[in-house]
Amino acid sequence: MGQGQLTAVPEPKYWHLRTVLVRTIDSEFSTGQVLPNERELAARFGVARATLRQALDQLELEGRLVRRRGIGTLIAAPRVGVPVNGREASWPGSARSQAWRIVDCVTSPASAQLARALGVAEGAPVHTLRRLRLVQGVTMATESLHVPAAALPHLAEFAAESDRARAMLRQLERLGIDGESRSVELGVAEADSAALLERPPGTPVLVVTTQYAASGRLAALAVSTYRADTCKLTFGETGLVEVTPVQSDVPVRSAS
Amino acid sequence: MGQGQLTAVPEPKYWHLRTVLVRTIDSEFSTGQVLPNERELAARFGVARATLRQALDQLELEGRLVRRRGIGTLIAAPRVGVPVNGREASWPGSARSQAWRIVDCVTSPASAQLARALGVAEGAPVHTLRRLRLVQGVTMATESLHVPAAALPHLAEFAAESDRARAMLRQLERLGIDGESRSVELGVAEADSAALLERPPGTPVLVVTTQYAASGRLAALAVSTYRADTCKLTFGETGLVEVTPVQSDVPVRSAS
DNA sequence: CAGTGGTCTAGACCACCGG
DNA sequence: CGGTGGTCTAGACCACTGT
């Protein structure tokens, strides 16, 4: 791993440092390897530790690095493609996909915000199912699935939470979902989703909001929080080929 | 705007600070207003400026704040929903959507990376059309649209770049697109996309990679880079209702 | 010009992990 | 225990904005 020396340029040190590190990582390191520790890297490049950390922050945001307290900074594995499709893999009601683990299932009056989004009166009872999405055993996302209680009349009979959760999914499936409408935006994990995702609060996440329609009306609302560091959300009909990451810029990065 | 005082807690100061600021912003400020400057805020909360900035960084990542050098820190407008659909609004070939501005259009040999993604030989000529996506006059995204030259045989005749660009889109449309397959992931803007987006390098972006298929084969590849601060990507058939942001966590934020 | 956010420093202490 | 990343400080200077 070269020395560095950072020739004086009009761009910020941390950004130049990032560029140098990207090249180094791509050419001299592979997934799972640990980088030298921050104090040593900072010394090696002749910058303060805070400046080095600013560069590492960028690389972590890009999903190239993972930092673990007490362990070190490692080269991250490529992001996992997670299908965010309708019927096929991720529709809430389809029981065959094992990739979901139920956390809890409660019924509570809708907040103003939630009521507006669901198109019900504020305070109207809403079932909320919280669950995790697992990919190869790793938690990739948390999801809160909100359904107006009025839409699922026969749910009160189930006392046990896990029974109620399963019944909720089954009844939703039977409702017959006509369509879905989604949005994706950047967010940060709040305390509880952070805990479920096994990440510190403030971790960047991709927030997917899905509206499910049944017979032309909004039947359910799902808010999913995906780990932005490890997930690449995939949409669309039938994935043609594996998508290899491509730099968006025309000048091509030097081959590794 | 209250004093603060930050009761001692086991959570990091900057995170607690973020929470306090969120409440303050939601209740006492509205879009476009400027916050007190960083030095004053830091003093008011009794923390170092760097710590305050760490909290502001979070809020900026969430799209709640915009910081402008020389101006101040302002409350951001809600994110704009940007449709990322096929035929309707964003298909490259549909000329009626005025929301695109062509930047340039070049033909160059495919890099190894690009060749793999397009399924052509390395070094095979590829047309690359770069353009901007505008929403209400503001640049929201840059896009690089890659098409193997072999797929569009009658393009070499057009000398002028703008003619070639338009011809490329027209011919693509005529090709007849069967399907699309997309992925969305978090990234940071490199130097040139950052410049096009009028943001500093390192700005968080949502990278949308779209594979376009024609008669079962991959016909084109688009890499779009959306500003994560101001964009909410929307997918899906027919948006039912306006999606109001909903906190993913069950304990509801205090109403504003 | 004065005021703003952006960068950078040198140091300190803490929380967590492994042996 | 020693080593790692995570947090925090107090200060400095720079780059940009408006008047």
PDB file of C-alpha atoms in Angstrom, chain B residues 49-146:
ATOM      1  CA  ARG B  49     -19.194  23.155  16.686  1.00  0.00           C
ATOM      2  CA  ALA B  50     -18.052  19.817  15.287  1.00  0.00           C
ATOM      3  CA  THR B  51     -20.595  18.000  17.417  1.00  0.00           C
ATOM      4  CA  LEU B  52     -23.376  20.267  16.315  1.00  0.00           C
ATOM      5  CA  ARG B  53     -22.310  19.745  12.722  1.00  0.00           C
ATOM      6  CA  GLN B  54     -22.536  15.993  13.201  1.00  0.00           C
ATOM      7  CA  ALA B  55     -26.194  16.431  14.122  1.00  0.00           C
ATOM      8  CA  LEU B  56     -26.807  18.751  11.172  1.00  0.00           C
ATOM      9  CA  ASP B  57     -25.144  16.205   8.879  1.00  0.00           C
ATOM     10  CA  GLN B  58     -27.773  13.677   9.876  1.00  0.00           C
ATOM     11  CA  LEU B  59     -30.619  16.082   9.266  1.00  0.00           C
ATOM     12  CA  GLU B  60     -29.198  16.994   5.897  1.00  0.00           C
ATOM     13  CA  LEU B  61     -28.956  13.310   4.967  1.00  0.00           C
ATOM     14  CA  GLU B  62     -32.625  12.977   5.838  1.00  0.00           C
ATOM     15  CA  GLY B  63     -33.470  15.852   3.562  1.00  0.00           C
ATOM     16  CA  ARG B  64     -34.704  18.079   6.357  1.00  0.00           C
ATOM     17  CA  LEU B  65     -32.028  20.730   6.014  1.00  0.00           C
ATOM     18  CA  VAL B  66     -30.053  22.357   3.251  1.00  0.00           C
ATOM     19  CA  ARG B  67     -26.797  24.074   4.029  1.00  0.00           C
ATOM     20  CA  ARG B  68     -25.457  26.751   1.736  1.00  0.00           C
ATOM     21  CA  ARG B  69     -22.014  28.153   2.150  1.00  0.00           C
ATOM     22  CA  GLY B  70     -22.040  31.844   2.786  1.00  0.00           C
ATOM     23  CA  ILE B  71     -25.797  31.816   3.388  1.00  0.00           C
ATOM     24  CA  GLY B  72     -26.789  29.591   6.240  1.00  0.00           C
ATOM     25  CA  THR B  73     -28.724  26.469   7.108  1.00  0.00           C
ATOM     26  CA  LEU B  74     -32.271  26.378   5.834  1.00  0.00           C
ATOM     27  CA  ILE B  75     -35.269  24.169   6.312  1.00  0.00           C
ATOM     28  CA  ALA B  76     -35.591  22.034   3.195  1.00  0.00           C
ATOM     29  CA  ALA B  77     -38.733  21.663   1.174  1.00  0.00           C
ATOM     30  CA  PRO B  78     -40.326  18.200   1.230  1.00  0.00           C
ATOM     31  CA  ARG B  79     -38.792  15.827  -1.251  1.00  0.00           C
ATOM     32  CA  VAL B  80     -40.158  15.846  -4.764  1.00  0.00           C
ATOM     33  CA  GLY B  81     -41.705  12.624  -5.990  1.00  0.00           C
ATOM     34  CA  VAL B  82     -39.975  11.681  -9.233  1.00  0.00           C
ATOM     35  CA  PRO B  83     -41.617   8.976 -11.329  1.00  0.00           C
ATOM     36  CA  VAL B  84     -39.141   6.314 -12.410  1.00  0.00           C
ATOM     37  CA  ASN B  85     -41.443   4.480 -14.708  1.00  0.00           C
ATOM     38  CA  GLY B  86     -41.237   2.975 -18.109  1.00  0.00           C
ATOM     39  CA  ARG B  87     -43.323   4.127 -21.000  1.00  0.00           C
ATOM     40  CA  GLU B  88     -45.197   6.897 -19.281  1.00  0.00           C
ATOM     41  CA  ALA B  89     -42.881   9.672 -18.256  1.00  0.00           C
ATOM     42  CA  SER B  90     -39.283   8.683 -18.356  1.00  0.00           C
ATOM     43  CA  TRP B  91     -38.735   6.362 -21.238  1.00  0.00           C
ATOM     44  CA  PRO B  92     -35.785   7.769 -23.140  1.00  0.00           C
ATOM     45  CA  GLY B  93     -37.467   7.765 -26.500  1.00  0.00           C
ATOM     46  CA  SER B  94     -40.643   9.590 -25.673  1.00  0.00           C
ATOM     47  CA  ALA B  95     -39.958  13.070 -26.890  1.00  0.00           C
ATOM     48  CA  ARG B  96     -42.983  14.773 -25.421  1.00  0.00           C
ATOM     49  CA  SER B  97     -41.694  14.769 -21.867  1.00  0.00           C
ATOM     50  CA  GLN B  98     -39.739  17.990 -21.728  1.00  0.00           C
ATOM     51  CA  ALA B  99     -38.051  16.989 -18.537  1.00  0.00           C
ATOM     52  CA  TRP B 100     -34.773  15.987 -20.145  1.00  0.00           C
ATOM     53  CA  ARG B 101     -31.881  18.114 -21.327  1.00  0.00           C
ATOM     54  CA  ILE B 102     -29.186  16.525 -23.445  1.00  0.00           C
ATOM     55  CA  VAL B 103     -25.621  17.156 -22.318  1.00  0.00           C
ATOM     56  CA  ASP B 104     -23.566  15.242 -24.831  1.00  0.00           C
ATOM     57  CA  CYS B 105     -23.507  12.142 -26.962  1.00  0.00           C
ATOM     58  CA  VAL B 106     -20.348  10.243 -27.756  1.00  0.00           C
ATOM     59  CA  THR B 107     -19.378   6.907 -29.222  1.00  0.00           C
ATOM     60  CA  SER B 108     -16.461   5.135 -27.607  1.00  0.00           C
ATOM     61  CA  PRO B 109     -15.144   1.630 -27.027  1.00  0.00           C
ATOM     62  CA  ALA B 110     -16.712  -0.170 -24.099  1.00  0.00           C
ATOM     63  CA  SER B 111     -14.713  -0.480 -20.921  1.00  0.00           C
ATOM     64  CA  ALA B 112     -14.445  -3.936 -19.433  1.00  0.00           C
ATOM     65  CA  GLN B 113     -17.068  -3.048 -16.867  1.00  0.00           C
ATOM     66  CA  LEU B 114     -19.493  -1.602 -19.345  1.00  0.00           C
ATOM     67  CA  ALA B 115     -18.943  -4.405 -21.832  1.00  0.00           C
ATOM     68  CA  ARG B 116     -19.835  -6.963 -19.205  1.00  0.00           C
ATOM     69  CA  ALA B 117     -22.960  -5.086 -18.238  1.00  0.00           C
ATOM     70  CA  LEU B 118     -24.092  -4.666 -21.827  1.00  0.00           C
ATOM     71  CA  GLY B 119     -23.155  -8.142 -22.922  1.00  0.00           C
ATOM     72  CA  VAL B 120     -20.817  -7.020 -25.704  1.00  0.00           C
ATOM     73  CA  ALA B 121     -17.134  -7.524 -26.325  1.00  0.00           C
ATOM     74  CA  GLU B 122     -14.716  -5.273 -24.505  1.00  0.00           C
ATOM     75  CA  GLY B 123     -13.780  -2.401 -26.767  1.00  0.00           C
ATOM     76  CA  ALA B 124     -16.886  -2.719 -28.915  1.00  0.00           C
ATOM     77  CA  PRO B 125     -18.229   0.705 -29.866  1.00  0.00           C
ATOM     78  CA  VAL B 126     -20.996   1.976 -27.601  1.00  0.00           C
ATOM     79  CA  HIS B 127     -23.079   5.112 -27.923  1.00  0.00           C
ATOM     80  CA  THR B 128     -23.347   7.002 -24.673  1.00  0.00           C
ATOM     81  CA  LEU B 129     -25.920   9.734 -24.329  1.00  0.00           C
ATOM     82  CA  ARG B 130     -25.610  11.911 -21.269  1.00  0.00           C
ATOM     83  CA  ARG B 131     -28.532  14.034 -20.196  1.00  0.00           C
ATOM     84  CA  LEU B 132     -30.136  15.745 -17.250  1.00  0.00           C
ATOM     85  CA  ARG B 133     -33.523  15.209 -15.783  1.00  0.00           C
ATOM     86  CA  LEU B 134     -35.244  18.415 -14.811  1.00  0.00           C
ATOM     87  CA  VAL B 135     -38.232  18.786 -12.543  1.00  0.00           C
ATOM     88  CA  GLN B 136     -39.718  22.241 -12.388  1.00  0.00           C
ATOM     89  CA  GLY B 137     -36.540  23.624 -13.853  1.00  0.00           C
ATOM     90  CA  VAL B 138     -34.282  22.083 -11.250  1.00  0.00           C
ATOM     91  CA  THR B 139     -31.763  19.400 -12.128  1.00  0.00           C
ATOM     92  CA  MET B 140     -32.740  16.257 -10.304  1.00  0.00           C
ATOM     93  CA  ALA B 141     -30.615  13.637 -11.978  1.00  0.00           C
ATOM     94  CA  THR B 142     -27.979  12.886 -14.531  1.00  0.00           C
ATOM     95  CA  GLU B 143     -28.257   9.866 -16.755  1.00  0.00           C
ATOM     96  CA  SER B 144     -25.891   7.981 -18.979  1.00  0.00           C
ATOM     97  CA  LEU B 145     -27.671   5.915 -21.550  1.00  0.00           C
ATOM     98  CA  HIS B 146     -25.486   3.260 -23.140  1.00  0.00           C
TER      99      HIS B 146
END
